[in-house]
Amino acid sequence: MSTTSRTTTTDRPLRGKIAFITGASSGIGAACATSFARAGARLLLAARRNDRLQDMVIDLRAAGAEDVHTVALDVRDKKQVQTIVDGLPSSWQAIDILINNAGLSRGLEKVYEGKIDDWEEMIDTNVKGLLYVTRAVVPGMVRRGAGHVVNLGSTAGHMTYPNGAVYCATKAAENRISEGLREDLLGTPVRVTTIDPGMVETEFSKVRFHGDEGRAAKVYQGLTPLQAEDVADAILWAVTRPAHVNIAQVLLTSVDQANSLLFNRRTS
Ligand code: NDP
Ligand code: 8X3
């Protein structure tokens, strides 16, 4: 038999595993979908823009996904979250990996000048939405005695930057929730990882600046930011460690970033 055509569990380490990725329509979530497809996973993809998810299906199958199921989901809607998780087709219910990735920033303003609607959107999505999805999915993992929760944190959760207090607070909350969930799951085999990237070039800044692409582009000017694939790579690594190994936290930045405040920007 030709060794080049042989497929092994080593090159498809997630073969048959169901991975539920929230916020899979863009950026880090979409990159995770691709890397998990290559690893042979069955992909359960969620976002509000289900049309985008559907457009990804053919490519994800071609990349190696065993199966792909998409759902339109707004993680801020607790009833919708529970209804969608409870109503999954039976072949999709045994979720092995939950990637709590859906999230956003809105605005870059001093706390005393910030827009309350922006704050609420960030808190409702990044904190409450993450909790709703966790609450709906993790009981099944505990019952089945298997599972891995990966939450998207940020360098912003480790150090606040000026004008970003509320976004940074949501990511600090994510860190504390990940820690607490790990404590609460002690005694079960369910693992909890927080992946905390620095600046990643995605639609994140465009969303932060309410669609202002010029302002968004300036965020990445003069430096080499992380790409969504770099973060997906870290996530794939964390979920493919032996079952007794829990990667609690991965903090990663580009070489042009030291922390939330210090960047190496080239001016030429
Ligand atoms: P993108 O804007 O490219 O992607 C965000 C994703 O979240 C989209 O798929 C969007 O889908 C989804 N989303 C937003 N709100 C909701 C909602 N209410 N319900 C369901 N899905 C939602 O940004 P990133 O890929 O960069 O961000 C992904 C995660 O990574 C976020 O949690 C972010 O905070 C975090 N992060 C990002 C960093 C960066 O510099 N880019 C650095 C560190 C962490 P849709 O609009 O279709 O619903
Ligand atoms: C996103 C990274 O520094 O733009 O979490 O807030 S940052």
XYZ file of N, CA and C and ligand atoms in Angstrom, residues 153-156 161 167-168 171 197-200 204-205 208 219 257 260 263, ligand 2:
64
model
N -10.301 34.179 24.894
C -9.983 35.338 25.725
C -9.184 36.309 24.874
N -8.243 37.002 25.502
C -7.450 38.003 24.771
C -6.350 38.520 25.697
N -5.308 39.089 25.081
C -4.343 39.855 25.880
C -5.090 40.969 26.620
N -6.203 41.417 26.018
C -7.006 42.485 26.629
C -7.575 42.072 27.988
N -6.235 48.437 28.166
C -5.633 49.563 27.426
C -6.596 50.747 27.441
N -14.405 46.420 26.784
C -13.998 45.202 26.053
C -13.013 44.397 26.910
N -12.006 45.086 27.479
C -10.999 44.396 28.300
C -11.671 43.705 29.492
N -13.152 40.424 28.552
C -12.169 39.346 28.365
C -11.544 38.941 29.709
N -5.319 35.506 22.496
C -4.423 36.120 21.513
C -4.298 37.617 21.693
N -3.183 38.147 21.179
C -3.066 39.592 20.984
C -3.752 39.938 19.677
N -3.281 41.018 19.061
C -3.938 41.537 17.859
C -3.936 40.515 16.703
N -5.130 40.228 16.192
C -5.291 39.294 15.066
C -6.012 40.053 13.950
N -12.496 42.034 13.148
C -12.648 42.558 14.504
C -12.645 44.097 14.566
N -11.642 44.718 13.912
C -11.532 46.187 14.013
C -12.609 46.873 13.197
N -15.440 46.790 15.405
C -15.242 47.751 16.508
C -15.593 49.163 16.065
N -5.199 50.055 12.430
C -4.863 49.268 13.630
C -3.668 48.357 13.346
N 4.275 42.476 19.081
C 3.452 42.907 20.216
C 3.994 42.287 21.498
N -0.742 44.445 25.816
C -1.828 45.285 25.295
C -1.373 46.683 24.891
N 3.846 47.926 21.178
C 3.912 47.387 19.820
C 5.191 47.860 19.138
C -8.465 41.739 20.701
C -7.097 42.238 20.901
O -5.758 44.248 21.697
O -7.376 44.603 19.924
O -8.908 41.040 21.833
O -8.120 44.219 22.178
S -7.098 43.891 21.194
